[in-house]
Every structure is written in C-alpha cells, then in structure tokens.
GROMACS .gro file of N, CA and C in nm:
model
  498
    1ARG      N    1   0.083  -0.119   0.000
    1ARG     CA    2   0.000   0.000   0.000
    1ARG      C    3   0.087   0.126   0.000
    2ILE      N    4   0.188   0.128   0.083
    2ILE     CA    5   0.278   0.243   0.090
    2ILE      C    6   0.352   0.262  -0.041
    3LEU      N    7   0.393   0.152  -0.101
    3LEU     CA    8   0.462   0.159  -0.230
    3LEU      C    9   0.370   0.216  -0.338
    4ALA      N   10   0.244   0.175  -0.338
    4ALA     CA   11   0.148   0.227  -0.436
    4ALA      C   12   0.126   0.377  -0.415
    5GLU      N   13   0.114   0.419  -0.290
    5GLU     CA   14   0.096   0.562  -0.261
    5GLU      C   15   0.219   0.642  -0.303
    6LEU      N   16   0.337   0.587  -0.281
    6LEU     CA   17   0.460   0.653  -0.321
    6LEU      C   18   0.467   0.665  -0.473
    7ARG      N   19   0.427   0.559  -0.543
    7ARG     CA   20   0.426   0.562  -0.690
    7ARG      C   21   0.329   0.668  -0.742
    8GLU      N   22   0.208   0.676  -0.683
    8GLU     CA   23   0.110   0.777  -0.723
    8GLU      C   24   0.163   0.918  -0.697
    9SER      N   25   0.226   0.937  -0.583
    9SER     CA   26   0.282   1.068  -0.550
    9SER      C   27   0.390   1.108  -0.649
   10LEU      N   28   0.475   1.014  -0.686
   10LEU     CA   29   0.580   1.041  -0.784
   10LEU      C   30   0.520   1.075  -0.920
   11GLU      N   31   0.414   1.005  -0.961
   11GLU     CA   32   0.347   1.035  -1.087
   11GLU      C   33   0.291   1.177  -1.087
   12ARG      N   34   0.229   1.217  -0.976
   12ARG     CA   35   0.174   1.354  -0.966
   12ARG      C   36   0.285   1.457  -0.972
   13GLN      N   37   0.394   1.432  -0.902
   13GLN     CA   38   0.506   1.525  -0.903
   13GLN      C   39   0.568   1.536  -1.041
   14THR      N   40   0.578   1.424  -1.109
   14THR     CA   41   0.634   1.424  -1.245
   14THR      C   42   0.544   1.502  -1.339
   15ALA      N   43   0.413   1.481  -1.330
   15ALA     CA   44   0.320   1.555  -1.416
   15ALA      C   45   0.325   1.704  -1.386
   16THR      N   46   0.331   1.740  -1.259
   16THR     CA   47   0.341   1.881  -1.222
   16THR      C   48   0.470   1.941  -1.278
   17ALA      N   49   0.580   1.869  -1.267
   17ALA     CA   50   0.707   1.916  -1.321
   17ALA      C   51   0.699   1.932  -1.472
   18ASP      N   52   0.633   1.838  -1.540
   18ASP     CA   53   0.615   1.849  -1.686
   18ASP      C   54   0.538   1.976  -1.722
   19ILE      N   55   0.433   2.005  -1.646
   19ILE     CA   56   0.352   2.124  -1.671
   19ILE      C   57   0.436   2.250  -1.650
   20LEU      N   58   0.508   2.258  -1.541
   20LEU     CA   59   0.591   2.376  -1.514
   20LEU      C   60   0.702   2.391  -1.617
   21ARG      N   61   0.761   2.280  -1.659
   21ARG     CA   62   0.864   2.285  -1.762
   21ARG      C   63   0.805   2.335  -1.894
   22ALA      N   64   0.686   2.290  -1.929
   22ALA     CA   65   0.621   2.334  -2.053
   22ALA      C   66   0.597   2.484  -2.050
   23ILE      N   67   0.551   2.534  -1.938
   23ILE     CA   68   0.525   2.678  -1.926
   23ILE      C   69   0.655   2.756  -1.937
   24ALA      N   70   0.759   2.710  -1.871
   24ALA     CA   71   0.887   2.781  -1.871
   24ALA      C   72   0.955   2.780  -2.008
   25MET      N   73   0.938   2.669  -2.082
   25MET     CA   74   1.007   2.656  -2.210
   25MET      C   75   0.938   2.726  -2.326
   26THR      N   76   0.812   2.761  -2.311
   26THR     CA   77   0.739   2.817  -2.425
   26THR      C   78   0.665   2.945  -2.389
   27PRO      N   79   0.733   3.044  -2.328
   27PRO     CA   80   0.662   3.166  -2.289
   27PRO      C   81   0.605   3.243  -2.407
   28ALA      N   82   0.669   3.235  -2.523
   28ALA     CA   83   0.620   3.309  -2.640
   28ALA      C   84   0.507   3.236  -2.710
   29GLU      N   85   0.494   3.107  -2.687
   29GLU     CA   86   0.391   3.026  -2.751
   29GLU      C   87   0.303   2.961  -2.645
   30PRO      N   88   0.208   3.035  -2.589
   30PRO     CA   89   0.125   2.976  -2.484
   30PRO      C   90   0.045   2.856  -2.531
   31SER      N   91   0.008   2.851  -2.658
   31SER     CA   92  -0.072   2.737  -2.705
   31SER      C   93   0.009   2.607  -2.697
   32ASP      N   94   0.140   2.614  -2.723
   32ASP     CA   95   0.225   2.495  -2.709
   32ASP      C   96   0.227   2.448  -2.564
   33ALA      N   97   0.241   2.543  -2.472
   33ALA     CA   98   0.244   2.508  -2.330
   33ALA      C   99   0.111   2.448  -2.288
   34LEU      N  100   0.000   2.503  -2.334
   34LEU     CA  101  -0.131   2.451  -2.298
   34LEU      C  102  -0.154   2.311  -2.356
   35ASP      N  103  -0.108   2.287  -2.478
   35ASP     CA  104  -0.118   2.152  -2.536
   35ASP      C  105  -0.038   2.053  -2.452
   36LYS      N  106   0.080   2.093  -2.406
   36LYS     CA  107   0.162   2.004  -2.323
   36LYS      C  108   0.095   1.981  -2.188
   37ILE      N  109   0.030   2.081  -2.134
   37ILE     CA  110  -0.045   2.065  -2.010
   37ILE      C  111  -0.156   1.962  -2.031
   38CYS      N  112  -0.227   1.973  -2.143
   38CYS     CA  113  -0.334   1.876  -2.173
   38CYS      C  114  -0.278   1.735  -2.187
   39GLN      N  115  -0.163   1.722  -2.253
   39GLN     CA  116  -0.101   1.590  -2.269
   39GLN      C  117  -0.063   1.532  -2.133
   40SER      N  118  -0.007   1.616  -2.046
   40SER     CA  119   0.028   1.569  -1.911
   40SER      C  120  -0.096   1.530  -1.833
   41ALA      N  121  -0.204   1.606  -1.848
   41ALA     CA  122  -0.329   1.576  -1.777
   41ALA      C  123  -0.389   1.444  -1.825
   42VAL      N  124  -0.376   1.412  -1.954
   42VAL     CA  125  -0.425   1.283  -2.004
   42VAL      C  126  -0.357   1.170  -1.928
   43ARG      N  127  -0.224   1.180  -1.914
   43ARG     CA  128  -0.150   1.075  -1.842
   43ARG      C  129  -0.185   1.074  -1.694
   44LEU      N  130  -0.187   1.192  -1.634
   44LEU     CA  131  -0.206   1.204  -1.490
   44LEU      C  132  -0.342   1.152  -1.445
   45PHE      N  133  -0.447   1.180  -1.523
   45PHE     CA  134  -0.583   1.144  -1.484
   45PHE      C  135  -0.636   1.020  -1.555
   46GLY      N  136  -0.552   0.953  -1.634
   46GLY     CA  137  -0.598   0.835  -1.707
   46GLY      C  138  -0.714   0.871  -1.798
   47ALA      N  139  -0.705   0.986  -1.863
   47ALA     CA  140  -0.814   1.038  -1.945
   47ALA      C  141  -0.798   0.995  -2.090
   48SER      N  142  -0.910   0.992  -2.161
   48SER     CA  143  -0.905   0.967  -2.305
   48SER      C  144  -0.877   1.098  -2.379
   49SER      N  145  -0.920   1.210  -2.319
   49SER     CA  146  -0.893   1.340  -2.380
   49SER      C  147  -0.908   1.451  -2.276
   50VAL      N  148  -0.835   1.558  -2.300
   50VAL     CA  149  -0.838   1.677  -2.215
   50VAL      C  150  -0.837   1.798  -2.305
   51GLY      N  151  -0.920   1.896  -2.273
   51GLY     CA  152  -0.923   2.018  -2.351
   51GLY      C  153  -0.930   2.140  -2.261
   52ILE      N  154  -0.884   2.251  -2.314
   52ILE     CA  155  -0.894   2.378  -2.244
   52ILE      C  156  -0.968   2.475  -2.336
   53ARG      N  157  -1.068   2.540  -2.278
   53ARG     CA  158  -1.146   2.641  -2.350
   53ARG      C  159  -1.138   2.772  -2.275
   54ARG      N  160  -1.129   2.881  -2.351
   54ARG     CA  161  -1.117   3.016  -2.295
   54ARG      C  162  -1.245   3.093  -2.320
   55VAL      N  163  -1.285   3.172  -2.220
   55VAL     CA  164  -1.401   3.259  -2.235
   55VAL      C  165  -1.364   3.375  -2.327
   56GLU      N  166  -1.443   3.393  -2.431
   56GLU     CA  167  -1.429   3.507  -2.522
   56GLU      C  168  -1.569   3.561  -2.547
   57GLY      N  169  -1.603   3.665  -2.472
   57GLY     CA  170  -1.737   3.720  -2.483
   57GLY      C  171  -1.839   3.619  -2.435
   58ASN      N  172  -1.928   3.578  -2.526
   58ASN     CA  173  -2.033   3.483  -2.488
   58ASN      C  174  -2.009   3.343  -2.545
   59VAL      N  175  -1.882   3.311  -2.574
   59VAL     CA  176  -1.847   3.178  -2.623
   59VAL      C  177  -1.728   3.122  -2.545
   60LEU      N  178  -1.714   2.991  -2.553
   60LEU     CA  179  -1.597   2.921  -2.501
   60LEU      C  180  -1.517   2.873  -2.621
   61ARG      N  181  -1.399   2.929  -2.641
   61ARG     CA  182  -1.316   2.896  -2.757
   61ARG      C  183  -1.215   2.788  -2.719
   62ALA      N  184  -1.204   2.686  -2.804
   62ALA     CA  185  -1.105   2.580  -2.786
   62ALA      C  186  -0.966   2.637  -2.811
   63ILE      N  187  -0.876   2.621  -2.713
   63ILE     CA  188  -0.741   2.675  -2.730
   63ILE      C  189  -0.633   2.569  -2.714
   64ALA      N  190  -0.668   2.452  -2.660
   64ALA     CA  191  -0.569   2.346  -2.645
   64ALA      C  192  -0.642   2.213  -2.623
   65SER      N  193  -0.575   2.104  -2.662
   65SER     CA  194  -0.635   1.973  -2.639
   65SER      C  195  -0.531   1.864  -2.655
   66ALA      N  196  -0.564   1.749  -2.599
   66ALA     CA  197  -0.487   1.627  -2.619
   66ALA      C  198  -0.588   1.514  -2.627
   67GLY      N  199  -0.558   1.417  -2.710
   67GLY     CA  200  -0.653   1.309  -2.738
   67GLY      C  201  -0.707   1.333  -2.877
   68ALA      N  202  -0.690   1.237  -2.964
   68ALA     CA  203  -0.723   1.255  -3.107
   68ALA      C  204  -0.867   1.298  -3.129
   69GLU      N  205  -0.962   1.234  -3.059
   69GLU     CA  206  -1.102   1.265  -3.083
   69GLU      C  207  -1.135   1.410  -3.047
   70LEU      N  208  -1.087   1.455  -2.931
   70LEU     CA  209  -1.118   1.590  -2.888
   70LEU      C  210  -1.050   1.694  -2.976
   71THR      N  211  -0.931   1.664  -3.023
   71THR     CA  212  -0.862   1.756  -3.114
   71THR      C  213  -0.944   1.776  -3.241
   72ILE      N  214  -0.999   1.667  -3.296
   72ILE     CA  215  -1.082   1.676  -3.417
   72ILE      C  216  -1.209   1.756  -3.386
   73ILE      N  217  -1.272   1.729  -3.273
   73ILE     CA  218  -1.394   1.800  -3.235
   73ILE      C  219  -1.367   1.948  -3.216
   74ASN      N  220  -1.256   1.982  -3.152
   74ASN     CA  221  -1.224   2.123  -3.130
   74ASN      C  222  -1.204   2.197  -3.261
   75GLU      N  223  -1.153   2.129  -3.362
   75GLU     CA  224  -1.140   2.192  -3.494
   75GLU      C  225  -1.278   2.211  -3.557
   76ALA      N  226  -1.368   2.114  -3.538
   76ALA     CA  227  -1.503   2.123  -3.595
   76ALA      C  228  -1.591   2.219  -3.516
   77LEU      N  229  -1.573   2.224  -3.384
   77LEU     CA  230  -1.653   2.312  -3.296
   77LEU      C  231  -1.560   2.401  -3.215
   78PRO      N  232  -1.493   2.497  -3.281
   78PRO     CA  233  -1.398   2.580  -3.207
   78PRO      C  234  -1.466   2.669  -3.102
   79GLU      N  235  -1.594   2.696  -3.120
   79GLU     CA  236  -1.667   2.779  -3.024
   79GLU      C  237  -1.790   2.704  -2.974
   80LEU      N  238  -1.812   2.714  -2.844
   80LEU     CA  239  -1.933   2.662  -2.781
   80LEU      C  240  -2.001   2.779  -2.710
   81PRO      N  241  -2.132   2.777  -2.700
   81PRO     CA  242  -2.199   2.888  -2.631
   81PRO      C  243  -2.164   2.888  -2.482
   82LEU      N  244  -2.142   3.006  -2.430
   82LEU     CA  245  -2.118   3.020  -2.286
   82LEU      C  246  -2.253   3.038  -2.220
   83ASP      N  247  -2.317   2.926  -2.194
   83ASP     CA  248  -2.446   2.929  -2.125
   83ASP      C  249  -2.462   2.799  -2.047
   84ARG      N  250  -2.572   2.786  -1.980
   84ARG     CA  251  -2.593   2.669  -1.895
   84ARG      C  252  -2.649   2.548  -1.970
   85SER      N  253  -2.654   2.555  -2.103
   85SER     CA  254  -2.705   2.441  -2.179
   85SER      C  255  -2.602   2.331  -2.196
   86LEU      N  256  -2.476   2.360  -2.167
   86LEU     CA  257  -2.369   2.261  -2.174
   86LEU      C  258  -2.300   2.256  -2.038
   87LEU      N  259  -2.252   2.139  -1.999
   87LEU     CA  260  -2.188   2.127  -1.869
   87LEU      C  261  -2.067   2.217  -1.854
   88VAL      N  262  -1.988   2.232  -1.959
   88VAL     CA  263  -1.870   2.318  -1.948
   88VAL      C  264  -1.910   2.464  -1.926
   89GLY      N  265  -2.013   2.510  -1.994
   89GLY     CA  266  -2.063   2.646  -1.972
   89GLY      C  267  -2.120   2.662  -1.833
   90TYR      N  268  -2.189   2.561  -1.788
   90TYR     CA  269  -2.247   2.561  -1.653
   90TYR      C  270  -2.137   2.574  -1.548
   91ALA      N  271  -2.028   2.498  -1.565
   91ALA     CA  272  -1.916   2.503  -1.471
   91ALA      C  273  -1.852   2.642  -1.469
   92VAL      N  274  -1.835   2.702  -1.584
   92VAL     CA  275  -1.773   2.835  -1.592
   92VAL      C  276  -1.864   2.940  -1.529
   93LEU      N  277  -1.992   2.939  -1.566
   93LEU     CA  278  -2.084   3.041  -1.514
   93LEU      C  279  -2.107   3.027  -1.364
   94GLU      N  280  -2.107   2.904  -1.314
   94GLU     CA  281  -2.126   2.880  -1.171
   94GLU      C  282  -1.995   2.892  -1.093
   95ARG      N  283  -1.883   2.899  -1.168
   95ARG     CA  284  -1.749   2.909  -1.107
   95ARG      C  285  -1.722   2.793  -1.011
   96ARG      N  286  -1.759   2.674  -1.055
   96ARG     CA  287  -1.735   2.557  -0.972
   96ARG      C  288  -1.714   2.433  -1.059
   97GLN      N  289  -1.640   2.341  -1.004
   97GLN     CA  290  -1.610   2.217  -1.073
   97GLN      C  291  -1.734   2.129  -1.078
   98ILE      N  292  -1.756   2.066  -1.193
   98ILE     CA  293  -1.865   1.972  -1.208
   98ILE      C  294  -1.804   1.839  -1.253
   99CYS      N  295  -1.837   1.736  -1.181
   99CYS     CA  296  -1.784   1.604  -1.210
   99CYS      C  297  -1.900   1.508  -1.228
  100LYS      N  298  -1.896   1.431  -1.335
  100LYS     CA  299  -2.000   1.332  -1.363
  100LYS      C  300  -1.936   1.195  -1.379
  101ASP      N  301  -1.978   1.103  -1.292
  101ASP     CA  302  -1.922   0.968  -1.295
  101ASP      C  303  -1.967   0.890  -1.417
  102ASP      N  304  -2.093   0.910  -1.460
  102ASP     CA  305  -2.147   0.836  -1.573
  102ASP      C  306  -2.239   0.927  -1.652
  103LEU      N  307  -2.188   0.980  -1.761
  103LEU     CA  308  -2.265   1.074  -1.842
  103LEU      C  309  -2.387   1.009  -1.908
  104ALA      N  310  -2.383   0.879  -1.925
  104ALA     CA  311  -2.495   0.811  -1.990
  104ALA      C  312  -2.611   0.787  -1.893
  105ASN      N  313  -2.587   0.801  -1.765
  105ASN     CA  314  -2.690   0.775  -1.666
  105ASN      C  315  -2.715   0.903  -1.586
  106SER      N  316  -2.816   0.978  -1.625
  106SER     CA  317  -2.843   1.106  -1.561
  106SER      C  318  -2.963   1.101  -1.466
  107VAL      N  319  -3.008   0.981  -1.431
  107VAL     CA  320  -3.124   0.967  -1.343
  107VAL      C  321  -3.096   1.038  -1.212
  108GLY      N  322  -3.184   1.131  -1.177
  108GLY     CA  323  -3.172   1.204  -1.051
  108GLY      C  324  -3.063   1.309  -1.051
  109ASP      N  325  -3.004   1.339  -1.165
  109ASP     CA  326  -2.896   1.436  -1.174
  109ASP      C  327  -2.950   1.569  -1.225
  110GLU      N  328  -2.968   1.662  -1.136
  110GLU     CA  329  -3.030   1.791  -1.170
  110GLU      C  330  -2.948   1.870  -1.271
  111GLU      N  331  -2.814   1.871  -1.256
  111GLU     CA  332  -2.730   1.947  -1.349
  111GLU      C  333  -2.737   1.889  -1.490
  112LEU      N  334  -2.729   1.756  -1.502
  112LEU     CA  335  -2.737   1.696  -1.635
  112LEU      C  336  -2.874   1.716  -1.696
  113ALA      N  337  -2.977   1.715  -1.615
  113ALA     CA  338  -3.113   1.734  -1.666
  113ALA      C  339  -3.130   1.872  -1.728
  114ARG      N  340  -3.056   1.972  -1.679
  114ARG     CA  341  -3.068   2.109  -1.731
  114ARG      C  342  -2.993   2.129  -1.862
  115THR      N  343  -2.901   2.041  -1.895
  115THR     CA  344  -2.825   2.057  -2.019
  115THR      C  345  -2.901   1.995  -2.134
  116ARG      N  346  -2.861   2.030  -2.257
  116ARG     CA  347  -2.931   1.981  -2.376
  116ARG      C  348  -2.925   1.830  -2.391
  117SER      N  349  -2.815   1.772  -2.353
  117SER     CA  350  -2.800   1.626  -2.364
  117SER      C  351  -2.708   1.580  -2.251
  118PRO      N  352  -2.711   1.451  -2.218
  118PRO     CA  353  -2.630   1.405  -2.106
  118PRO      C  354  -2.484   1.445  -2.114
  119SER      N  355  -2.423   1.434  -2.231
  119SER     CA  356  -2.280   1.465  -2.237
  119SER      C  357  -2.249   1.584  -2.325
  120GLY      N  358  -2.346   1.642  -2.391
  120GLY     CA  359  -2.321   1.757  -2.477
  120GLY      C  360  -2.249   1.713  -2.603
  121PRO      N  361  -2.225   1.807  -2.695
  121PRO     CA  362  -2.164   1.770  -2.823
  121PRO      C  363  -2.022   1.717  -2.808
  122LEU      N  364  -1.945   1.771  -2.718
  122LEU     CA  365  -1.808   1.722  -2.703
  122LEU      C  366  -1.806   1.579  -2.650
  123GLY      N  367  -1.868   1.558  -2.537
  123GLY     CA  368  -1.867   1.426  -2.475
  123GLY      C  369  -1.924   1.319  -2.565
  124ARG      N  370  -2.034   1.350  -2.632
  124ARG     CA  371  -2.100   1.253  -2.719
  124ARG      C  372  -2.006   1.210  -2.832
  125HIS      N  373  -1.935   1.304  -2.891
  125HIS     CA  374  -1.849   1.272  -3.004
  125HIS      C  375  -1.719   1.204  -2.964
  126VAL      N  376  -1.672   1.224  -2.843
  126VAL     CA  377  -1.548   1.158  -2.800
  126VAL      C  378  -1.576   1.030  -2.723
  127GLY      N  379  -1.702   0.991  -2.711
  127GLY     CA  380  -1.737   0.868  -2.642
  127GLY      C  381  -1.713   0.874  -2.493
  128ALA      N  382  -1.725   0.992  -2.436
  128ALA     CA  383  -1.699   1.010  -2.294
  128ALA      C  384  -1.803   0.943  -2.208
  129ARG      N  385  -1.758   0.885  -2.099
  129ARG     CA  386  -1.850   0.826  -2.002
  129ARG      C  387  -1.839   0.898  -1.868
  130SER      N  388  -1.716   0.933  -1.827
  130SER     CA  389  -1.695   1.011  -1.705
  130SER      C  390  -1.630   1.143  -1.746
  131ALA      N  391  -1.665   1.250  -1.675
  131ALA     CA  392  -1.611   1.381  -1.712
  131ALA      C  393  -1.597   1.471  -1.590
  132ALA      N  394  -1.499   1.560  -1.598
  132ALA     CA  395  -1.482   1.664  -1.497
  132ALA      C  396  -1.459   1.796  -1.571
  133MET      N  397  -1.538   1.895  -1.536
  133MET     CA  398  -1.527   2.029  -1.593
  133MET      C  399  -1.479   2.121  -1.481
  134THR      N  400  -1.361   2.180  -1.499
  134THR     CA  401  -1.303   2.262  -1.394
  134THR      C  402  -1.282   2.403  -1.446
  135PRO      N  403  -1.348   2.502  -1.386
  135PRO     CA  404  -1.325   2.640  -1.430
  135PRO      C  405  -1.183   2.683  -1.398
  136LEU      N  406  -1.124   2.759  -1.487
  136LEU     CA  407  -0.991   2.815  -1.466
  136LEU      C  408  -1.011   2.955  -1.410
  137MET      N  409  -0.970   2.973  -1.284
  137MET     CA  410  -1.003   3.094  -1.211
  137MET      C  411  -0.880   3.184  -1.192
  138ARG      N  412  -0.907   3.315  -1.194
  138ARG     CA  413  -0.806   3.415  -1.156
  138ARG      C  414  -0.879   3.528  -1.086
  139GLU      N  415  -0.842   3.550  -0.963
  139GLU     CA  416  -0.899   3.658  -0.882
  139GLU      C  417  -1.052   3.653  -0.881
  140GLY      N  418  -1.107   3.534  -0.867
  140GLY     CA  419  -1.251   3.516  -0.857
  140GLY      C  420  -1.326   3.513  -0.989
  141ASP      N  421  -1.257   3.536  -1.100
  141ASP     CA  422  -1.320   3.532  -1.232
  141ASP      C  423  -1.286   3.402  -1.304
  142ALA      N  424  -1.384   3.344  -1.371
  142ALA     CA  425  -1.361   3.225  -1.452
  142ALA      C  426  -1.315   3.269  -1.591
  143LEU      N  427  -1.193   3.231  -1.627
  143LEU     CA  428  -1.136   3.269  -1.756
  143LEU      C  429  -1.157   3.163  -1.863
  144GLY      N  430  -1.198   3.045  -1.820
  144GLY     CA  431  -1.217   2.933  -1.912
  144GLY      C  432  -1.239   2.807  -1.832
  145ALA      N  433  -1.211   2.694  -1.895
  145ALA     CA  434  -1.232   2.566  -1.827
  145ALA      C  435  -1.140   2.460  -1.884
  146MET      N  436  -1.103   2.366  -1.798
  146MET     CA  437  -1.034   2.245  -1.840
  146MET      C  438  -1.139   2.133  -1.836
  147VAL      N  439  -1.147   2.059  -1.944
  147VAL     CA  440  -1.244   1.950  -1.957
  147VAL      C  441  -1.166   1.819  -1.966
  148VAL      N  442  -1.195   1.728  -1.874
  148VAL     CA  443  -1.126   1.597  -1.871
  148VAL      C  444  -1.231   1.489  -1.894
  149PHE      N  445  -1.210   1.409  -2.000
  149PHE     CA  446  -1.301   1.300  -2.034
  149PHE      C  447  -1.232   1.166  -2.017
  150ARG      N  448  -1.307   1.070  -1.967
  150ARG     CA  449  -1.265   0.930  -1.966
  150ARG      C  450  -1.364   0.854  -2.052
  151ASP      N  451  -1.315   0.757  -2.129
  151ASP     CA  452  -1.405   0.682  -2.217
  151ASP      C  453  -1.464   0.559  -2.148
  152GLU      N  454  -1.447   0.550  -2.018
  152GLU     CA  455  -1.506   0.443  -1.937
  152GLU      C  456  -1.568   0.507  -1.813
  153VAL      N  457  -1.660   0.438  -1.752
  153VAL     CA  458  -1.718   0.486  -1.627
  153VAL      C  459  -1.616   0.456  -1.517
  154ARG      N  460  -1.547   0.562  -1.476
  154ARG     CA  461  -1.448   0.551  -1.368
  154ARG      C  462  -1.446   0.684  -1.296
  155PRO      N  463  -1.512   0.691  -1.182
  155PRO     CA  464  -1.521   0.817  -1.108
  155PRO      C  465  -1.383   0.876  -1.076
  156PHE      N  466  -1.376   1.007  -1.079
  156PHE     CA  467  -1.255   1.077  -1.039
  156PHE      C  468  -1.248   1.078  -0.887
  157THR      N  469  -1.128   1.060  -0.834
  157THR     CA  470  -1.111   1.063  -0.689
  157THR      C  471  -1.109   1.207  -0.640
  158GLU      N  472  -1.133   1.225  -0.513
  158GLU     CA  473  -1.126   1.359  -0.454
  158GLU      C  474  -0.988   1.420  -0.475
  159GLU      N  475  -0.885   1.337  -0.467
  159GLU     CA  476  -0.749   1.385  -0.488
  159GLU      C  477  -0.730   1.434  -0.632
  160GLU      N  478  -0.783   1.359  -0.730
  160GLU     CA  479  -0.773   1.402  -0.869
  160GLU      C  480  -0.847   1.533  -0.892
  161LEU      N  481  -0.967   1.543  -0.835
  161LEU     CA  482  -1.045   1.665  -0.853
  161LEU      C  483  -0.975   1.785  -0.788
  162ALA      N  484  -0.914   1.765  -0.672
  162ALA     CA  485  -0.840   1.873  -0.606
  162ALA      C  486  -0.721   1.915  -0.691
  163LEU      N  487  -0.654   1.819  -0.752
  163LEU     CA  488  -0.540   1.849  -0.838
  163LEU      C  489  -0.583   1.928  -0.962
  164MET      N  490  -0.698   1.894  -1.018
  164MET     CA  491  -0.751   1.970  -1.132
  164MET      C  492  -0.779   2.115  -1.091
  165ARG      N  493  -0.838   2.134  -0.973
  165ARG     CA  494  -0.867   2.270  -0.927
  165ARG      C  495  -0.740   2.350  -0.903
  166ALA      N  496  -0.635   2.282  -0.862
  166ALA     CA  497  -0.508   2.352  -0.834
  166ALA      C  498  -0.439   2.394  -0.963
   0.00000   0.00000   0.00000
C-alpha cells in the first residue's frame, strides 16, 4: 500500500514538473504550453482526452487539447456557447467544478437534466463516459475551463479533482 501511494505521489510530481517545464520553455507560444499541459493531464488522470477552453465574450473557444477525438472536435466546434445548456458552460458560469461519474446515466442528476444532452456535443463525439469540468479561475473570475473526459465509467477521486482545481 505504501509503495502504491509513493508511486502515485511520484506520478503527480512528475506531471506537475512536466507542466511547469512546458510553461517555462514556451513563454512566447502559450498554445504549445497549454497543449503540453493537456497531454500531461491525459497521463495524470488516465483520461481519453483533455481540452482547455477560454471565455471570449459569450463563447468558449477551444485553445488546447490532447486526445485525437477531442482535437478533431475542437477543430469542428472551435466555439461553444457560454451558457448553462452545456456542462462546461455551466461550470464556468457557476465558477465551480462539475464532475459526472457516468454521463450516460443522468437519473436524478439535476445538473445533467438542465443541459441539452447528457454529455453535450463534445462528450458525445469523443465517447466520454466520465467527465470533470473545472473552471480556470483568476482573482474570482472564470477565464475558461479544463475538460477531462474518460471513455469508461471511472469516477474521479477527490485527490484528482483537487489536483484539477489547483
């Protein structure tokens, strides 16, 4: 058990170091750094895809991604409406993380019931089953969101969700 915890801790530290190295190495090209952050997040969270969207007026613009399916979707849908009809918009507007263990099963789930579809256009096209939408905050304002998809039903741990918020 201790060895497993040590291994997990080392993986988190390595991913964090990768993220910091990406930021330090590409100050002139923020999109490269953000793509590397998404790639590290795929490994760190065992995700099928990770994307980052930025608030631009009343839309969420795709600015980085990792995972083939989400990269293709972001090219096809570079803008999503910034409203409560999609989980990512809901997370940004509410300024809080939203995590769904099983997007296909929304029974009794008030947040999913308010959106247009259980997983929205992104999740549906990437075959997502579990998802976490984390607003990217600065001084109390949501500047965008990181979207983490898993293609299997596998709930995110509290530790993983805390790491996404950090």
